[in-house]
Coordinates of C-alpha atoms and ligand atoms in Angstrom, one line a residue:
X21 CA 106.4 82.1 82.3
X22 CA 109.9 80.9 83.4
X23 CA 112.1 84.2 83.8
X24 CA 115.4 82.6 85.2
X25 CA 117.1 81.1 82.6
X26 CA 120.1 79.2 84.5
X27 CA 120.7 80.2 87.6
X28 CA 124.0 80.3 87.7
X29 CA 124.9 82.2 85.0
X30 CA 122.5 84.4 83.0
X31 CA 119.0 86.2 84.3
X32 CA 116.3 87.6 83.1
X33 CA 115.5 90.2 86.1
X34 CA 112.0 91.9 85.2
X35 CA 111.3 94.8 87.0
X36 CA 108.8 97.7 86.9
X37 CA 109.8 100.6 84.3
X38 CA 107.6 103.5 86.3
X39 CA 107.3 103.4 89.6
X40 CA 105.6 106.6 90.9
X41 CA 106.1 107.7 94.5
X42 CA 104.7 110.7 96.0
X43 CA 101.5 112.7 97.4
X44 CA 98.9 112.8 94.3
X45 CA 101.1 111.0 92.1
X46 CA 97.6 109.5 90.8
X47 CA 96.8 112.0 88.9
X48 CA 100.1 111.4 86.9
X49 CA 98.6 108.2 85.4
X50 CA 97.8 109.8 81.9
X51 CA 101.4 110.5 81.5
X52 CA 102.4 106.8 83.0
X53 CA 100.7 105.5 80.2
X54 CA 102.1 107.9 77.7
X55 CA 105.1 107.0 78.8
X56 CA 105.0 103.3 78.1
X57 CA 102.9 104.0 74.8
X58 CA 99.4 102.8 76.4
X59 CA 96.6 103.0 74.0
X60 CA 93.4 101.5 73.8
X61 CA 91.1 100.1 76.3
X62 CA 92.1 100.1 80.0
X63 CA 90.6 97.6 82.6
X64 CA 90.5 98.5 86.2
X65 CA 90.4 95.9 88.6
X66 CA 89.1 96.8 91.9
X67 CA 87.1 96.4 94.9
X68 CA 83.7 97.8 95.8
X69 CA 85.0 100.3 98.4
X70 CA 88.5 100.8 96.1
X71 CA 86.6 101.6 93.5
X72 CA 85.5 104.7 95.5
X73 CA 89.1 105.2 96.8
X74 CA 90.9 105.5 93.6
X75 CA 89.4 103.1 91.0
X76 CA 86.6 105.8 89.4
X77 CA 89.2 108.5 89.6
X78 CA 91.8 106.4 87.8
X79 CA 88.9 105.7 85.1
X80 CA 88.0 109.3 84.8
X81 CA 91.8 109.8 84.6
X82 CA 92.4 107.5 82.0
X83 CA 89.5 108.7 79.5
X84 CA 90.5 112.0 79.8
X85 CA 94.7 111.3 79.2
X86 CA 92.9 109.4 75.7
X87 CA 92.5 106.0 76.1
X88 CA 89.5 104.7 74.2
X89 CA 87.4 103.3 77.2
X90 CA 88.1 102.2 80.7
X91 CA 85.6 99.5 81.9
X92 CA 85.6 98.6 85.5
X93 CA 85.8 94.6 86.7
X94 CA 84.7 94.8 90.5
X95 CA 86.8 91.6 92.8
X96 CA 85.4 90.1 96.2
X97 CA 88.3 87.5 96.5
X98 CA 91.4 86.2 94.7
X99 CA 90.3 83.1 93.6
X100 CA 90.8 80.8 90.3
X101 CA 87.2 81.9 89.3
X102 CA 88.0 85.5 89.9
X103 CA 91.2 85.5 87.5
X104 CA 89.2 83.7 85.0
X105 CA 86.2 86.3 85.7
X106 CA 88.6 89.4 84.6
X107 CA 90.5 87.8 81.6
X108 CA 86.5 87.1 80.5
X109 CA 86.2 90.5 81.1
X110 CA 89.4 91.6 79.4
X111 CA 88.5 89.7 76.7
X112 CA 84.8 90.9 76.4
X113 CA 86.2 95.0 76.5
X114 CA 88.8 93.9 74.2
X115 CA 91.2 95.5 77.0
X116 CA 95.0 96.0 75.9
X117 CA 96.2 96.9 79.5
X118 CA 95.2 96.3 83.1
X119 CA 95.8 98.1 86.2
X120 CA 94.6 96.6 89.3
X121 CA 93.8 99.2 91.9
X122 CA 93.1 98.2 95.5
X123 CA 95.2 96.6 98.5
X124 CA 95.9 93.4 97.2
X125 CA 93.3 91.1 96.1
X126 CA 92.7 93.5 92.7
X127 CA 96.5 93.6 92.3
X128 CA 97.3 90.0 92.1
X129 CA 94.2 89.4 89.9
X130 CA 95.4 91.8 87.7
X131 CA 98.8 90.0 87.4
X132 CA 97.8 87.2 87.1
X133 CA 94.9 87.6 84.1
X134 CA 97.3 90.1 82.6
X135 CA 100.2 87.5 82.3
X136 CA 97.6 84.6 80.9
X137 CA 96.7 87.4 78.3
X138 CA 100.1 88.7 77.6
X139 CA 99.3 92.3 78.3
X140 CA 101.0 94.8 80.3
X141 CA 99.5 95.7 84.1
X142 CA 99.9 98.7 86.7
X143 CA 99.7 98.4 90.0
X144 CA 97.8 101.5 91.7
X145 CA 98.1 100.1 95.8
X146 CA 95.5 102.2 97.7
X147 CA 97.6 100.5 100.8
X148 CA 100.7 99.0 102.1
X149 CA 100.0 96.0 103.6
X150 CA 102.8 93.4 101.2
X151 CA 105.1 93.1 99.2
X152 CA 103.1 91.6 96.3
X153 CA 102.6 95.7 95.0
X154 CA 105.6 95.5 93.2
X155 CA 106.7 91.3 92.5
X156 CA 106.1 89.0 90.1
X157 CA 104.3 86.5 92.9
X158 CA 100.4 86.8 93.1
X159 CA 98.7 85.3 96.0
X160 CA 95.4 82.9 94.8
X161 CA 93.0 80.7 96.8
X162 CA 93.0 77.5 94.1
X163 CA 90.4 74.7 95.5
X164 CA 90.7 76.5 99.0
X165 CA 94.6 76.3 99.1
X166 CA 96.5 79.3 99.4
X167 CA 99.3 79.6 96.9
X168 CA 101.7 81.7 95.8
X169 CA 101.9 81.7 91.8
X170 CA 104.5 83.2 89.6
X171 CA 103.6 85.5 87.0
X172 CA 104.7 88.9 85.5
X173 CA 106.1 91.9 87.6
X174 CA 103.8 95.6 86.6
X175 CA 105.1 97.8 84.0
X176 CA 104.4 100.8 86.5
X177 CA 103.6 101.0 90.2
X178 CA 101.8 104.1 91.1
X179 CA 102.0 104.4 94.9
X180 CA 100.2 107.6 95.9
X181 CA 101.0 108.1 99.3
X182 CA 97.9 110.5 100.0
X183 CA 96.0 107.6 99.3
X184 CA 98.2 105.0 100.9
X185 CA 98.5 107.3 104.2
X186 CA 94.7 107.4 104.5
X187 CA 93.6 103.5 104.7
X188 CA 93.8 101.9 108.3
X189 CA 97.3 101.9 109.8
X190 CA 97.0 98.3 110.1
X191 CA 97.5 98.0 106.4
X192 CA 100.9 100.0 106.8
X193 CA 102.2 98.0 109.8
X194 CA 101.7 94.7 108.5
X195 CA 103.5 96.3 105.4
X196 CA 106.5 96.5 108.1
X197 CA 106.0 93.1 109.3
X198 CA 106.1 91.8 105.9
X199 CA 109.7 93.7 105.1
X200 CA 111.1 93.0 108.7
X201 CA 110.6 89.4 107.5
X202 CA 113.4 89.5 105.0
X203 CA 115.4 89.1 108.0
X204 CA 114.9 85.1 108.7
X205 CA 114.2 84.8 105.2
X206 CA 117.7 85.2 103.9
X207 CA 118.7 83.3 107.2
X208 CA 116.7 80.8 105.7
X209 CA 118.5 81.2 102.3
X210 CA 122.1 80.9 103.5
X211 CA 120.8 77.6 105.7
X212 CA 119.6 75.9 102.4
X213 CA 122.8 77.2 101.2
X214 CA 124.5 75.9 103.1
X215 CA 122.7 72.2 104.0
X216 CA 120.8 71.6 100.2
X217 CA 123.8 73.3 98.4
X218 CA 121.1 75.4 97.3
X219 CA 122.1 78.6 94.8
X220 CA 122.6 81.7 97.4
X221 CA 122.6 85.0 95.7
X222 CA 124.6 87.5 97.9
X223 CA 123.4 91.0 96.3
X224 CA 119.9 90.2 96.1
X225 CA 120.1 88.9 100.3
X226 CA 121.9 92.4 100.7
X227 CA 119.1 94.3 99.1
X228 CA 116.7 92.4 101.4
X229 CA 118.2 92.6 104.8
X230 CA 118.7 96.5 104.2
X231 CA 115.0 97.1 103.5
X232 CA 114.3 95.0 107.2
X233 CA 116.9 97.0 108.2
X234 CA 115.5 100.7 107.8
X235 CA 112.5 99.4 108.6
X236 CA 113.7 98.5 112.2
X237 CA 116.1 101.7 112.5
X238 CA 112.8 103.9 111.4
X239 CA 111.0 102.0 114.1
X240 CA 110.0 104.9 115.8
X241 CA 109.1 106.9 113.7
X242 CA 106.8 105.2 111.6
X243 CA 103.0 106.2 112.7
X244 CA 99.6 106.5 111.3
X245 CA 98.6 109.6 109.2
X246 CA 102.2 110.7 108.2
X247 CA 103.0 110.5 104.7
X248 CA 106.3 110.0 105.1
X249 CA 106.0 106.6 106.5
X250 CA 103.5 105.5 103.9
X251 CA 107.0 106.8 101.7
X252 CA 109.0 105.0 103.3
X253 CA 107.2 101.8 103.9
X254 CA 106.2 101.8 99.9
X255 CA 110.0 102.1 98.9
X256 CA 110.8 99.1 101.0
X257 CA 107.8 97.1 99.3
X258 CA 109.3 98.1 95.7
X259 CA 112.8 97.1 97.1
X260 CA 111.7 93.7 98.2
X261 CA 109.8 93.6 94.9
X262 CA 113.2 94.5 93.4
X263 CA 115.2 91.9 95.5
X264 CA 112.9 89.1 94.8
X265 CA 113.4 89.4 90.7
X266 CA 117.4 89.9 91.0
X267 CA 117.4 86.3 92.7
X268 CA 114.8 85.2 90.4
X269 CA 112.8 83.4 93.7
X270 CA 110.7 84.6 96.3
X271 CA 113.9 83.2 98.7
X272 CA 115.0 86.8 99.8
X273 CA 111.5 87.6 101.3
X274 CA 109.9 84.5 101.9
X275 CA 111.4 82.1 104.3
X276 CA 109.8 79.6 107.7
X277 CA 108.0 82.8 108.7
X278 CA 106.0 83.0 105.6
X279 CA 105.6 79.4 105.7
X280 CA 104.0 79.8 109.1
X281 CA 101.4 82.8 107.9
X282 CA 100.6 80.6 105.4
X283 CA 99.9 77.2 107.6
X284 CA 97.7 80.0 109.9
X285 CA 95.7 80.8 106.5
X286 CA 95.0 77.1 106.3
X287 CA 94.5 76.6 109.8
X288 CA 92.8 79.3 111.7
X289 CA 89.2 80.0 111.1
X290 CA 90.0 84.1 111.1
X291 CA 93.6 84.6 110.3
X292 CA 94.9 87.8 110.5
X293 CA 97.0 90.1 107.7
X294 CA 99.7 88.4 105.8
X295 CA 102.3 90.9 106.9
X296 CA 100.8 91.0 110.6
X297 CA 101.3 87.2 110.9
X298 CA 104.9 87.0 109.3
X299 CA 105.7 89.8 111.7
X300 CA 105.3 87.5 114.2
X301 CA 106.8 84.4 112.5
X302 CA 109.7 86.1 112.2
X303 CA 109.7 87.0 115.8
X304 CA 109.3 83.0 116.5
X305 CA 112.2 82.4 113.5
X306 CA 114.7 84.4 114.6
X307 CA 114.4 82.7 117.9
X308 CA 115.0 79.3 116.3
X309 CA 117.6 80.5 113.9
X310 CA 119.9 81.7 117.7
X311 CA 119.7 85.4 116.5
X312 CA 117.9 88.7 118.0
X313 CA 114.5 88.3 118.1
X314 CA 113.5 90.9 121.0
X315 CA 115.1 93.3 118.6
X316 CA 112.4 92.2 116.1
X317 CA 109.9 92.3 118.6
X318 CA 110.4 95.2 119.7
X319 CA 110.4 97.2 116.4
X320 CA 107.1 95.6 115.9
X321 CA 105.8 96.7 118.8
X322 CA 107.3 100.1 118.4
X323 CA 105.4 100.4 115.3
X324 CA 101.5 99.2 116.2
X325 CA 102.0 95.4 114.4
X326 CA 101.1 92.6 116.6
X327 CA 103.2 91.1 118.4
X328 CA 101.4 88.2 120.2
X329 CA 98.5 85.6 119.0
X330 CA 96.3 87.9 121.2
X331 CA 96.7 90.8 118.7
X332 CA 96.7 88.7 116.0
X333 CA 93.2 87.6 117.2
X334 CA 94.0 84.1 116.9
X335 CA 94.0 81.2 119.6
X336 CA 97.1 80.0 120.4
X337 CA 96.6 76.4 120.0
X338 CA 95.9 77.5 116.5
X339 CA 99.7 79.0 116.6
X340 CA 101.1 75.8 118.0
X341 CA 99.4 73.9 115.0
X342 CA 100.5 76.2 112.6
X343 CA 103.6 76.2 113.8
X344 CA 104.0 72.2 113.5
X345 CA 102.4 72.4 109.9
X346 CA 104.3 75.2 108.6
X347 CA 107.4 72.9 107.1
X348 CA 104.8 70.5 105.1
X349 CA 103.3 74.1 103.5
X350 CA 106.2 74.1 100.8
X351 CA 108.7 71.0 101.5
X352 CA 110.7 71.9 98.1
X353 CA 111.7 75.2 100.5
X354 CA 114.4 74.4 102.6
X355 CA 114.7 76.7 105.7
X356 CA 115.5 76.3 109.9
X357 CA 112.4 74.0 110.4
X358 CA 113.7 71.4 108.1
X359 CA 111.4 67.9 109.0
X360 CA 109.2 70.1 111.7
X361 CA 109.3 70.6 114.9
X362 CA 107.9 68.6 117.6
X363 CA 104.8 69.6 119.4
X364 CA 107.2 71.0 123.2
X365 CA 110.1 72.7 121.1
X366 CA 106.9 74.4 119.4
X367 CA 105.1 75.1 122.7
X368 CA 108.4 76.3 123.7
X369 CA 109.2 78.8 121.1
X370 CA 105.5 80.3 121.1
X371 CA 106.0 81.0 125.1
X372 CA 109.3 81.7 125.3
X373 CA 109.0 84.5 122.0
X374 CA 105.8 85.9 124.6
X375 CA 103.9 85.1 121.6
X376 CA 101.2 82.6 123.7
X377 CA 101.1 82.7 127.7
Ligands
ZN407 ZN1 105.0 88.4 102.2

């Protein structure tokens, strides 16, 4: 599916229709689907301890609002296999919508069977721990590699912030991490701008660095339990979400720290959460890029993320590593660590950022 047309002129910018934000908004999904005329057979795709969370209840929920049937497809990891696994399934239940319901494994199965199928999908998050809630990108382990595949953005996002408030808090501040990382990706943006002559779009970069910037204003007062930070957090998701289809590329959210989280994926034998680990890329970025990173850091810290390879639970040589690798991750992405750096100025940047001793 190719949604920019030309780049430089016209855009196809697809966006959620419903996006649902509240305390039991859940039990609003029989009108969701009313509202975008969904009929038929409904496919949840969930987890094993999701399916306790919200997945039955968004099955009761369903056959009761009138859909025909709503058969269950239960994920362990987002794999090939596994997307091939629920369009089987899909295909089996003869399913004409999906929802994937769960953190983030069920959601970017369910985005990325639904766009091989050509059917709709909600996204019910039962955390906020990325951006991917809301986008277009899905995150899929293909022959052990990590990528990052396009595919369609949900119809609906259902974001009940009971639910959302009530997973582990870790889930919520690596949400933070993965918002605060907007900031050195649009650094990275205007640099490949700037250098590759690359296409720079100004009001989607604006959206982006605002999100990072309530985020790091609302610092303080982001903390476990309180439902208006699971609010908050989840409108800066659907922003980034937003951001990211306005410039038609991941750019606006995904820059050299996300290149790094995703060299630590390769690289360490336990890497932490995707936002927890560009949280602290984009510490390490914004030192390289000249700009403010113990104001990053110390946001981070204000709100529980980790802020050194010691919280992250990961070595530091693996950091160093990761840190020379992350360029070679996605060379077609220009950004501030342009051929790599060398094994001190990475040493350096680890130790000086406090991220390694
Ligand atoms: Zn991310």
């Amino acid at each position: 599916m190719k949604l920019t047309i030309n780049k430089n002129s016209a855009k196809w910018m697809q966006l959620p229709r419903d996006v649902l934000v509240g305390h039991g908004v859940l039990e609003e999904i029989g009108d969701v689907c009313r509202d975008l005329k969904l009929k038929g057979n409904a496919l949840i795709v969930t987890g094993s301890t999701t399916k306790n969370i919200a997945g039955k209840r968004v099955g009761n929920l369903l056959e009761s609002a009138g859909c025909c049937s709503a058969e269950t497809v239960l994920t362990c990891k987002a794999t090939k296999e596994e997307v091939e696994k629920v369009m089987e399934k899909a295909l089996e239940v003869e399913a004409t919508f999906l929802l994937g319901v769960g953190s983030g494994r069920s959601i970017d199965l369910a985005k990325l069977a639904s766009t091989r199928l050509e059917l709709p999908f909600i996204s019910v998050p039962t955390a906020a721990s990325h951006d991917g809630i809301a986008s277009s990108r899905a995150s899929i382990v293909d022959n052990g590699i990590s990528t990052s595949a396009q595919a369609q953005a949900p119809i609906a996002v259902i974001a009940d912030t009971e639910i959302i408030s009530a997973a582990p808090f870790r889930f919520l501040a690596a949400g933070c991490g993965d918002i605060i990382s907007n900031y050195t990706a649009v650094l990275d943006w205007e640099f490949a701008s700037r250098l590759r002559n690359e296409y720079f779009g100004a009001y989607a970069a604006a959206l982006s660095r605002m999100a990072a910037r309530v985020i790091i204003d609302c610092a303080d007062s982001i903390k476990p339990e309180h439902e208006t930070s699971a609010r908050l957090v989840v409108k800066a998701l659907v922003s980034n979400g937003v951001a990211m289809s306005i410039a038609g590329s991941s750019r606006p959210a995904s820059g050299s720290e996300h290149m790094f989280s995703h060299a630590l994926d390769k690289i360490a034998p336990k890497p932490a959460l995707h936002g927890e680990q560009c949280g602290v890329g984009t510490i390490m970025m914004m030192y390289l890029h000249g700009g403010n990173w113990q104001e990053i850091r110390e946001a981070l810290k204000k709100i529980g993320a980790p802020v050194t390879a010691e919280e992250l639970g990961i070595e530091d040589k693996y950091i160093i590593e990761a840190l020379l690798h992350a360029h070679s991750i996605r060379p077609e992405r220009y950004t501030i660590l342009g051929s790599g750096l060398n094994p001190s100025a990475a040493e350096k940047v680890a130790k000086i950022t406090k991220v390694i001793n």
